[in-house]
Amino acid sequence: MEIIGHKKTKSQITIAQASAEKRNTALPHIMFAGVAGCGKTSMARYIARNCSVDFLAMPAREFKDHKSVLTILEKLNHDGYDEKGNRTGRIKPTILFVDEIHRMPTEGEEQLGIAMEDFKLAAEEGGYYWIPHFTVIGATTNDGGLSKPFRERFELRFVFDTYSEEEIIEIIQLHTKNLKKETKLQITSLAMKKIAERGRGVPRISVGYLKRARDLAVTRKGMNLITSAIVEETFDELGVDAIGLNQVELKVLRALYDANIPIGLENLSIVSNASPKALSESAEPFLIRLGFMIRSGRGRLITGKGKKYLEAAGYKGKYRKILIDADYIRA
């Protein structure tokens, strides 16, 4: 399994892994924060594979209370322990991966946090259930959504930012090789560049565009070569513009342009026909990174840069009247 980019992250984890193996214990708990689709899940699987340990992925909302947390933790690898939890040989600490960990219920946070620190949980009949050593890898797009005590359980924390255009091209090349096994697919350098230019620096989005271009090439054109022309046609059909804005984001920008006053998230959701969650986690961060929109206490506002972009693309806004003087002579 190949992971492109994140050199410093991989280096720090490799050091922590070597230390944990020498001490016959688990890696420290790890937090991955940042943009959705930038490889947090892939990195967690990469770590589990490199450590040759089990990978257990669980939804955050499954950690409801003491009982549910204990049930999940019983699925961890128990090899190398005696009946009281003493290490009797080499252990293989499971990687417990929790995506969108900020959505975990409060009681679940508290109970899992205790197990992460003490590797035991209280039993109803008295005493404690021992828990084998394990590593939680939490992934989140909202680091601030975790309670401070729970967040502090994670000794290693890494931020996953968007990728460079060169790294996205590498990722497209890698996935093209995987797709080639199915359809003998090939892609031109210019086609890869055009996908990377609109891919926002997000692998998940870029690979999605690659697959849509593949579908168009194979089903309509009857060919296994993705050209720049096919990529452009794919983006036309998807409604993605020259810098990667999709129809939802363009609707948001136009609504802000027309209003020229702050608009709340719920109203933008109605205008764009997208959920508030989709807007706040995907569309808005991209528009803010481009400098086209800002969030304020009163709502969302388009910037001067955002206005200029729409105007350069030919958008003039909705027709509106302005007040005129009494002596104004109309043509």
mmCIF file of C-alpha atoms in Angstrom:
data_model
loop_
_atom_site.group_PDB
_atom_site.id
_atom_site.type_symbol
_atom_site.label_atom_id
_atom_site.label_comp_id
_atom_site.label_asym_id
_atom_site.label_seq_id
_atom_site.Cartn_x
_atom_site.Cartn_y
_atom_site.Cartn_z
ATOM 1 C CA MET A 1 0.000 0.000 0.000
ATOM 2 C CA GLU A 2 1.480 3.320 -1.116
ATOM 3 C CA ILE A 3 0.790 6.632 0.590
ATOM 4 C CA ILE A 4 1.769 9.731 -1.376
ATOM 5 C CA GLY A 5 2.866 12.810 0.563
ATOM 6 C CA HIS A 6 2.693 13.240 4.364
ATOM 7 C CA LYS A 7 6.442 12.583 4.734
ATOM 8 C CA LYS A 8 6.752 14.168 8.184
ATOM 9 C CA THR A 9 3.670 12.359 9.456
ATOM 10 C CA LYS A 10 4.971 8.992 8.247
ATOM 11 C CA SER A 11 8.409 9.705 9.729
ATOM 12 C CA GLN A 12 7.036 10.518 13.195
ATOM 13 C CA ILE A 13 4.769 7.483 13.182
ATOM 14 C CA THR A 14 7.645 5.205 12.100
ATOM 15 C CA ILE A 15 9.706 6.405 15.081
ATOM 16 C CA ALA A 16 6.782 5.886 17.479
ATOM 17 C CA GLN A 17 6.152 2.436 15.986
ATOM 18 C CA ALA A 18 9.759 1.323 16.485
ATOM 19 C CA SER A 19 9.686 2.528 20.097
ATOM 20 C CA ALA A 20 6.383 0.747 20.811
ATOM 21 C CA GLU A 21 7.671 -2.540 19.370
ATOM 22 C CA LYS A 22 10.804 -2.433 21.540
ATOM 23 C CA ARG A 23 8.663 -1.834 24.631
ATOM 24 C CA ASN A 24 6.067 -4.450 23.620
ATOM 25 C CA THR A 25 3.232 -1.949 23.846
ATOM 26 C CA ALA A 26 0.825 -0.069 21.594
ATOM 27 C CA LEU A 27 1.441 3.037 19.548
ATOM 28 C CA PRO A 28 0.268 6.233 21.269
ATOM 29 C CA HIS A 29 -3.259 7.246 20.364
ATOM 30 C CA ILE A 30 -3.336 9.339 17.175
ATOM 31 C CA MET A 31 -5.584 12.135 15.938
ATOM 32 C CA PHE A 32 -5.894 13.014 12.246
ATOM 33 C CA ALA A 33 -7.669 16.326 11.637
ATOM 34 C CA GLY A 34 -8.289 18.225 8.440
ATOM 35 C CA VAL A 35 -10.069 18.361 5.113
ATOM 36 C CA ALA A 36 -12.367 15.467 4.194
ATOM 37 C CA GLY A 37 -11.020 13.134 1.515
ATOM 38 C CA CYS A 38 -7.338 13.878 2.156
ATOM 39 C CA GLY A 39 -6.229 10.394 3.178
ATOM 40 C CA LYS A 40 -6.937 10.050 6.902
ATOM 41 C CA THR A 41 -8.568 6.617 6.554
ATOM 42 C CA SER A 42 -5.892 5.443 4.103
ATOM 43 C CA MET A 43 -3.148 6.525 6.499
ATOM 44 C CA ALA A 44 -4.778 4.622 9.364
ATOM 45 C CA ARG A 45 -4.899 1.444 7.244
ATOM 46 C CA TYR A 46 -1.288 2.064 6.182
ATOM 47 C CA ILE A 47 -0.206 2.186 9.839
ATOM 48 C CA ALA A 48 -2.058 -1.031 10.688
ATOM 49 C CA ARG A 49 -0.472 -2.816 7.736
ATOM 50 C CA ASN A 50 3.021 -1.559 8.586
ATOM 51 C CA CYS A 51 2.587 -2.685 12.186
ATOM 52 C CA SER A 52 1.122 -6.046 11.075
ATOM 53 C CA VAL A 53 -1.834 -5.637 13.450
ATOM 54 C CA ASP A 54 -5.615 -5.876 13.167
ATOM 55 C CA PHE A 55 -7.575 -2.893 11.862
ATOM 56 C CA LEU A 56 -10.996 -2.333 13.428
ATOM 57 C CA ALA A 57 -13.106 0.525 12.032
ATOM 58 C CA MET A 58 -16.105 1.642 14.090
ATOM 59 C CA PRO A 59 -18.576 4.533 13.605
ATOM 60 C CA ALA A 60 -18.315 7.220 16.291
ATOM 61 C CA ARG A 61 -21.992 6.967 17.222
ATOM 62 C CA GLU A 62 -21.589 3.287 18.200
ATOM 63 C CA PHE A 63 -19.727 4.432 21.331
ATOM 64 C CA LYS A 64 -22.899 5.268 23.254
ATOM 65 C CA ASP A 65 -22.198 4.283 26.843
ATOM 66 C CA HIS A 66 -20.212 1.978 29.131
ATOM 67 C CA LYS A 67 -21.819 -1.206 27.810
ATOM 68 C CA SER A 68 -21.386 -0.381 24.112
ATOM 69 C CA VAL A 69 -17.770 0.741 24.597
ATOM 70 C CA LEU A 70 -16.945 -2.469 26.458
ATOM 71 C CA THR A 71 -18.616 -4.567 23.737
ATOM 72 C CA ILE A 72 -16.494 -2.876 21.064
ATOM 73 C CA LEU A 73 -13.267 -3.236 23.045
ATOM 74 C CA GLU A 74 -13.875 -6.964 23.481
ATOM 75 C CA LYS A 75 -13.249 -7.221 19.706
ATOM 76 C CA LEU A 76 -9.612 -6.176 20.159
ATOM 77 C CA ASN A 77 -6.773 -8.671 19.745
ATOM 78 C CA HIS A 78 -6.211 -10.444 23.115
ATOM 79 C CA ASP A 79 -3.179 -12.554 22.112
ATOM 80 C CA GLY A 80 -0.162 -12.438 24.415
ATOM 81 C CA TYR A 81 -2.012 -11.966 27.738
ATOM 82 C CA ASP A 82 -2.932 -14.208 30.649
ATOM 83 C CA GLU A 83 -6.398 -14.257 32.222
ATOM 84 C CA LYS A 84 -5.593 -11.210 34.354
ATOM 85 C CA GLY A 85 -4.280 -9.153 31.486
ATOM 86 C CA ASN A 86 -0.580 -9.594 32.183
ATOM 87 C CA ARG A 87 1.614 -9.671 29.094
ATOM 88 C CA THR A 88 3.051 -13.145 28.610
ATOM 89 C CA GLY A 89 4.604 -12.669 25.178
ATOM 90 C CA ARG A 90 4.521 -10.415 22.133
ATOM 91 C CA ILE A 91 1.261 -8.525 21.875
ATOM 92 C CA LYS A 92 -0.399 -7.259 18.681
ATOM 93 C CA PRO A 93 -2.287 -4.087 19.637
ATOM 94 C CA THR A 94 -5.308 -3.479 17.422
ATOM 95 C CA ILE A 95 -5.706 -0.206 15.557
ATOM 96 C CA LEU A 96 -9.195 1.050 16.451
ATOM 97 C CA PHE A 97 -10.147 3.579 13.788
ATOM 98 C CA VAL A 98 -12.993 6.018 14.489
ATOM 99 C CA ASP A 99 -13.979 8.298 11.610
ATOM 100 C CA GLU A 100 -15.777 11.585 12.349
ATOM 101 C CA ILE A 101 -14.796 11.041 15.967
ATOM 102 C CA HIS A 102 -16.223 14.444 16.940
ATOM 103 C CA ARG A 103 -19.680 12.875 16.547
ATOM 104 C CA MET A 104 -19.087 10.467 19.445
ATOM 105 C CA PRO A 105 -21.660 10.834 22.267
ATOM 106 C CA THR A 106 -20.363 12.451 25.453
ATOM 107 C CA GLU A 107 -20.670 9.319 27.604
ATOM 108 C CA GLY A 108 -18.906 7.317 24.921
ATOM 109 C CA GLU A 109 -16.033 9.821 24.966
ATOM 110 C CA GLU A 110 -15.761 9.490 28.737
ATOM 111 C CA GLN A 111 -15.763 5.679 28.774
ATOM 112 C CA LEU A 112 -13.426 5.265 25.796
ATOM 113 C CA GLY A 113 -11.134 7.931 27.268
ATOM 114 C CA ILE A 114 -10.813 5.917 30.491
ATOM 115 C CA ALA A 115 -9.990 2.744 28.543
ATOM 116 C CA MET A 116 -7.422 4.616 26.420
ATOM 117 C CA GLU A 117 -5.650 5.825 29.546
ATOM 118 C CA ASP A 118 -5.986 2.908 31.995
ATOM 119 C CA PHE A 119 -6.714 -0.086 29.691
ATOM 120 C CA LYS A 120 -9.493 -1.183 32.029
ATOM 121 C CA LEU A 121 -13.153 -0.371 32.680
ATOM 122 C CA ALA A 122 -15.208 -0.783 35.850
ATOM 123 C CA ALA A 123 -17.420 -3.854 36.130
ATOM 124 C CA GLU A 124 -20.961 -3.578 37.515
ATOM 125 C CA GLU A 125 -20.342 -6.390 39.972
ATOM 126 C CA GLY A 126 -17.204 -4.717 41.293
ATOM 127 C CA GLY A 127 -13.623 -4.902 40.107
ATOM 128 C CA TYR A 128 -12.506 -4.122 36.570
ATOM 129 C CA TYR A 129 -12.544 -5.625 33.108
ATOM 130 C CA TRP A 130 -9.013 -5.443 31.731
ATOM 131 C CA ILE A 131 -8.593 -4.195 28.175
ATOM 132 C CA PRO A 132 -5.718 -5.272 25.905
ATOM 133 C CA HIS A 133 -3.365 -2.507 24.787
ATOM 134 C CA PHE A 134 -4.703 -0.795 21.664
ATOM 135 C CA THR A 135 -4.331 2.385 19.639
ATOM 136 C CA VAL A 136 -7.231 4.675 18.791
ATOM 137 C CA ILE A 137 -6.804 6.591 15.563
ATOM 138 C CA GLY A 138 -9.449 9.275 15.389
ATOM 139 C CA ALA A 139 -10.241 11.158 12.185
ATOM 140 C CA THR A 140 -12.132 14.434 12.241
ATOM 141 C CA THR A 141 -13.011 17.440 10.142
ATOM 142 C CA ASN A 142 -13.876 19.323 13.347
ATOM 143 C CA ASP A 143 -11.133 19.028 15.946
ATOM 144 C CA GLY A 144 -12.905 21.559 18.138
ATOM 145 C CA GLY A 145 -15.931 19.288 18.392
ATOM 146 C CA LEU A 146 -14.136 17.012 20.879
ATOM 147 C CA SER A 147 -14.065 17.720 24.600
ATOM 148 C CA LYS A 148 -10.692 18.935 25.857
ATOM 149 C CA PRO A 149 -10.064 15.938 28.202
ATOM 150 C CA PHE A 150 -10.815 13.470 25.383
ATOM 151 C CA ARG A 151 -8.732 15.356 22.826
ATOM 152 C CA GLU A 152 -5.768 15.321 25.222
ATOM 153 C CA ARG A 153 -5.768 11.502 25.232
ATOM 154 C CA PHE A 154 -4.248 11.670 21.735
ATOM 155 C CA GLU A 155 -0.482 12.082 22.094
ATOM 156 C CA LEU A 156 0.173 12.291 18.367
ATOM 157 C CA ARG A 157 -1.828 14.814 16.368
ATOM 158 C CA PHE A 158 -1.507 15.551 12.670
ATOM 159 C CA VAL A 159 -3.290 17.962 10.347
ATOM 160 C CA PHE A 160 -4.156 16.700 6.866
ATOM 161 C CA ASP A 161 -4.136 19.612 4.454
ATOM 162 C CA THR A 162 -4.896 19.607 0.751
ATOM 163 C CA TYR A 163 -2.290 18.155 -1.623
ATOM 164 C CA SER A 164 -0.161 19.996 -4.149
ATOM 165 C CA GLU A 165 -1.044 19.683 -7.828
ATOM 166 C CA GLU A 166 2.069 17.522 -8.357
ATOM 167 C CA GLU A 167 1.020 15.132 -5.573
ATOM 168 C CA ILE A 168 -2.514 14.889 -6.992
ATOM 169 C CA ILE A 169 -1.056 13.959 -10.383
ATOM 170 C CA GLU A 170 0.968 11.202 -8.661
ATOM 171 C CA ILE A 171 -2.221 9.929 -7.031
ATOM 172 C CA ILE A 172 -4.059 9.974 -10.375
ATOM 173 C CA GLN A 173 -1.199 7.995 -11.941
ATOM 174 C CA LEU A 174 -1.368 5.437 -9.120
ATOM 175 C CA HIS A 175 -5.126 4.977 -9.447
ATOM 176 C CA THR A 176 -4.896 4.802 -13.230
ATOM 177 C CA LYS A 177 -2.580 1.805 -12.788
ATOM 178 C CA ASN A 178 -5.193 0.155 -10.572
ATOM 179 C CA LEU A 179 -7.963 0.866 -13.090
ATOM 180 C CA LYS A 180 -5.720 -0.379 -15.891
ATOM 181 C CA LYS A 181 -6.061 -3.908 -14.500
ATOM 182 C CA GLU A 182 -9.774 -3.773 -15.365
ATOM 183 C CA THR A 183 -9.846 -1.872 -18.659
ATOM 184 C CA LYS A 184 -6.212 -1.400 -19.798
ATOM 185 C CA LEU A 185 -6.822 2.275 -19.129
ATOM 186 C CA GLN A 186 -4.350 4.982 -20.109
ATOM 187 C CA ILE A 187 -4.395 8.733 -19.564
ATOM 188 C CA THR A 188 -2.479 11.603 -21.128
ATOM 189 C CA SER A 189 -0.339 13.993 -19.087
ATOM 190 C CA LEU A 190 -2.550 16.942 -20.049
ATOM 191 C CA ALA A 191 -5.674 15.069 -18.970
ATOM 192 C CA MET A 192 -4.115 14.374 -15.562
ATOM 193 C CA LYS A 193 -3.177 18.027 -15.194
ATOM 194 C CA LYS A 194 -6.713 19.173 -16.006
ATOM 195 C CA ILE A 195 -8.142 16.820 -13.365
ATOM 196 C CA ALA A 196 -5.584 18.001 -10.804
ATOM 197 C CA GLU A 197 -6.402 21.650 -11.521
ATOM 198 C CA ARG A 198 -10.049 21.066 -10.600
ATOM 199 C CA GLY A 199 -9.476 18.449 -7.898
ATOM 200 C CA ARG A 200 -9.073 21.032 -5.083
ATOM 201 C CA GLY A 201 -6.012 19.192 -3.802
ATOM 202 C CA VAL A 202 -8.314 16.460 -2.460
ATOM 203 C CA PRO A 203 -7.523 12.867 -3.553
ATOM 204 C CA ARG A 204 -11.076 11.599 -3.105
ATOM 205 C CA ILE A 205 -12.477 14.276 -5.409
ATOM 206 C CA SER A 206 -9.691 13.920 -7.981
ATOM 207 C CA VAL A 207 -10.020 10.124 -8.152
ATOM 208 C CA GLY A 208 -13.783 10.529 -8.502
ATOM 209 C CA TYR A 209 -13.247 12.763 -11.533
ATOM 210 C CA LEU A 210 -10.797 10.230 -12.969
ATOM 211 C CA LYS A 211 -13.425 7.488 -12.721
ATOM 212 C CA ARG A 212 -16.109 9.640 -14.335
ATOM 213 C CA ALA A 213 -13.739 10.417 -17.226
ATOM 214 C CA ARG A 214 -12.999 6.682 -17.462
ATOM 215 C CA ASP A 215 -16.716 5.936 -17.717
ATOM 216 C CA LEU A 216 -17.160 8.494 -20.501
ATOM 217 C CA ALA A 217 -14.134 7.206 -22.425
ATOM 218 C CA VAL A 218 -15.149 3.546 -22.209
ATOM 219 C CA THR A 219 -18.927 3.739 -22.645
ATOM 220 C CA ARG A 220 -19.375 6.591 -25.120
ATOM 221 C CA LYS A 221 -16.107 6.804 -26.953
ATOM 222 C CA GLY A 222 -15.281 3.110 -26.981
ATOM 223 C CA MET A 223 -11.680 3.810 -26.058
ATOM 224 C CA ASN A 224 -9.332 3.152 -23.130
ATOM 225 C CA LEU A 225 -7.462 6.433 -23.420
ATOM 226 C CA ILE A 226 -8.509 9.439 -21.355
ATOM 227 C CA THR A 227 -7.612 12.597 -23.271
ATOM 228 C CA SER A 228 -7.873 16.234 -22.195
ATOM 229 C CA ALA A 229 -10.917 16.584 -24.460
ATOM 230 C CA ILE A 230 -12.685 13.745 -22.634
ATOM 231 C CA VAL A 231 -11.814 15.337 -19.290
ATOM 232 C CA GLU A 232 -13.260 18.682 -20.431
ATOM 233 C CA GLU A 233 -16.436 16.973 -21.641
ATOM 234 C CA THR A 234 -16.705 15.168 -18.295
ATOM 235 C CA PHE A 235 -16.490 18.446 -16.386
ATOM 236 C CA ASP A 236 -19.091 20.032 -18.664
ATOM 237 C CA GLU A 237 -21.507 17.225 -17.892
ATOM 238 C CA LEU A 238 -20.772 17.415 -14.165
ATOM 239 C CA GLY A 239 -21.221 21.186 -14.149
ATOM 240 C CA VAL A 240 -17.729 21.847 -12.799
ATOM 241 C CA ASP A 241 -16.132 25.106 -13.891
ATOM 242 C CA ALA A 242 -12.529 25.969 -14.776
ATOM 243 C CA ILE A 243 -11.277 26.208 -11.176
ATOM 244 C CA GLY A 244 -13.321 23.322 -9.771
ATOM 245 C CA LEU A 245 -16.453 25.064 -8.518
ATOM 246 C CA ASN A 246 -19.503 22.832 -8.775
ATOM 247 C CA GLN A 247 -23.115 23.874 -9.253
ATOM 248 C CA VAL A 248 -23.869 24.030 -5.515
ATOM 249 C CA GLU A 249 -20.946 26.369 -4.854
ATOM 250 C CA LEU A 250 -21.847 28.565 -7.818
ATOM 251 C CA LYS A 251 -25.437 28.819 -6.538
ATOM 252 C CA VAL A 252 -24.111 29.864 -3.114
ATOM 253 C CA LEU A 253 -21.838 32.502 -4.628
ATOM 254 C CA ARG A 254 -24.590 33.892 -6.851
ATOM 255 C CA ALA A 255 -27.032 34.058 -3.929
ATOM 256 C CA LEU A 256 -24.479 36.006 -1.870
ATOM 257 C CA TYR A 257 -23.737 38.260 -4.834
ATOM 258 C CA ASP A 258 -27.426 39.054 -5.379
ATOM 259 C CA ALA A 259 -28.178 39.635 -1.691
ATOM 260 C CA ASN A 260 -25.074 41.714 -0.953
ATOM 261 C CA ILE A 261 -25.819 41.209 2.754
ATOM 262 C CA PRO A 262 -24.953 38.314 5.123
ATOM 263 C CA ILE A 263 -27.002 35.137 4.561
ATOM 264 C CA GLY A 264 -27.372 32.337 7.119
ATOM 265 C CA LEU A 265 -26.503 28.688 6.476
ATOM 266 C CA GLU A 266 -30.121 27.494 6.507
ATOM 267 C CA ASN A 267 -31.120 30.005 3.817
ATOM 268 C CA LEU A 268 -28.138 29.076 1.674
ATOM 269 C CA SER A 269 -29.147 25.440 2.058
ATOM 270 C CA ILE A 270 -32.567 26.243 0.611
ATOM 271 C CA VAL A 271 -31.113 28.281 -2.257
ATOM 272 C CA SER A 272 -28.514 25.660 -3.228
ATOM 273 C CA ASN A 273 -30.668 22.590 -2.526
ATOM 274 C CA ALA A 274 -27.825 21.123 -0.437
ATOM 275 C CA SER A 275 -27.853 20.096 3.210
ATOM 276 C CA PRO A 276 -26.353 22.474 5.802
ATOM 277 C CA LYS A 277 -23.839 19.736 6.653
ATOM 278 C CA ALA A 278 -22.685 19.436 3.032
ATOM 279 C CA LEU A 279 -22.339 23.205 2.777
ATOM 280 C CA SER A 280 -20.429 23.678 6.020
ATOM 281 C CA GLU A 281 -18.080 20.713 5.529
ATOM 282 C CA SER A 282 -17.409 20.869 1.796
ATOM 283 C CA ALA A 283 -18.614 23.883 -0.160
ATOM 284 C CA GLU A 284 -17.871 26.636 2.345
ATOM 285 C CA PRO A 285 -14.292 25.586 3.216
ATOM 286 C CA PHE A 286 -13.405 25.550 -0.498
ATOM 287 C CA LEU A 287 -14.968 28.961 -1.143
ATOM 288 C CA ILE A 288 -13.171 30.377 1.899
ATOM 289 C CA ARG A 289 -9.823 28.911 0.801
ATOM 290 C CA LEU A 290 -10.305 30.553 -2.595
ATOM 291 C CA GLY A 291 -10.994 33.871 -0.862
ATOM 292 C CA PHE A 292 -14.479 34.083 -2.400
ATOM 293 C CA MET A 293 -16.489 34.002 0.830
ATOM 294 C CA ILE A 294 -16.167 34.754 4.538
ATOM 295 C CA ARG A 295 -18.129 33.652 7.585
ATOM 296 C CA SER A 296 -19.247 36.354 9.991
ATOM 297 C CA GLY A 297 -21.354 36.395 13.124
ATOM 298 C CA ARG A 298 -24.324 37.517 11.034
ATOM 299 C CA GLY A 299 -23.932 34.995 8.220
ATOM 300 C CA ARG A 300 -21.965 34.386 5.020
ATOM 301 C CA LEU A 301 -20.677 37.206 2.798
ATOM 302 C CA ILE A 302 -19.197 37.240 -0.679
ATOM 303 C CA THR A 303 -15.820 38.985 -0.975
ATOM 304 C CA GLY A 304 -14.658 41.403 -3.630
ATOM 305 C CA LYS A 305 -12.604 38.598 -5.123
ATOM 306 C CA GLY A 306 -15.687 36.397 -5.304
ATOM 307 C CA LYS A 307 -17.666 39.144 -7.035
ATOM 308 C CA LYS A 308 -14.917 39.702 -9.600
ATOM 309 C CA TYR A 309 -14.786 35.984 -10.371
ATOM 310 C CA LEU A 310 -18.511 35.801 -11.084
ATOM 311 C CA GLU A 311 -18.433 38.970 -13.156
ATOM 312 C CA ALA A 312 -15.469 37.715 -15.194
ATOM 313 C CA ALA A 313 -17.490 34.576 -15.909
ATOM 314 C CA GLY A 314 -20.321 36.730 -17.256
ATOM 315 C CA TYR A 315 -22.651 36.795 -14.246
ATOM 316 C CA LYS A 316 -24.446 40.131 -13.857
ATOM 317 C CA GLY A 317 -26.723 39.268 -10.982
ATOM 318 C CA LYS A 318 -30.460 39.559 -10.705
ATOM 319 C CA TYR A 319 -32.163 42.594 -12.230
ATOM 320 C CA ARG A 320 -32.781 45.210 -9.547
ATOM 321 C CA LYS A 321 -33.977 48.841 -9.478
ATOM 322 C CA ILE A 322 -32.218 51.711 -7.749
ATOM 323 C CA LEU A 323 -33.651 55.024 -6.542
ATOM 324 C CA ILE A 324 -33.391 58.010 -8.871
ATOM 325 C CA ASP A 325 -33.573 61.755 -8.307
ATOM 326 C CA ALA A 326 -36.790 63.648 -9.029
ATOM 327 C CA ASP A 327 -35.184 65.564 -11.879
ATOM 328 C CA TYR A 328 -33.476 62.519 -13.414
ATOM 329 C CA ILE A 329 -34.283 62.246 -17.157
ATOM 330 C CA ARG A 330 -34.722 58.658 -18.273
ATOM 331 C CA ALA A 331 -33.623 57.602 -21.740
#
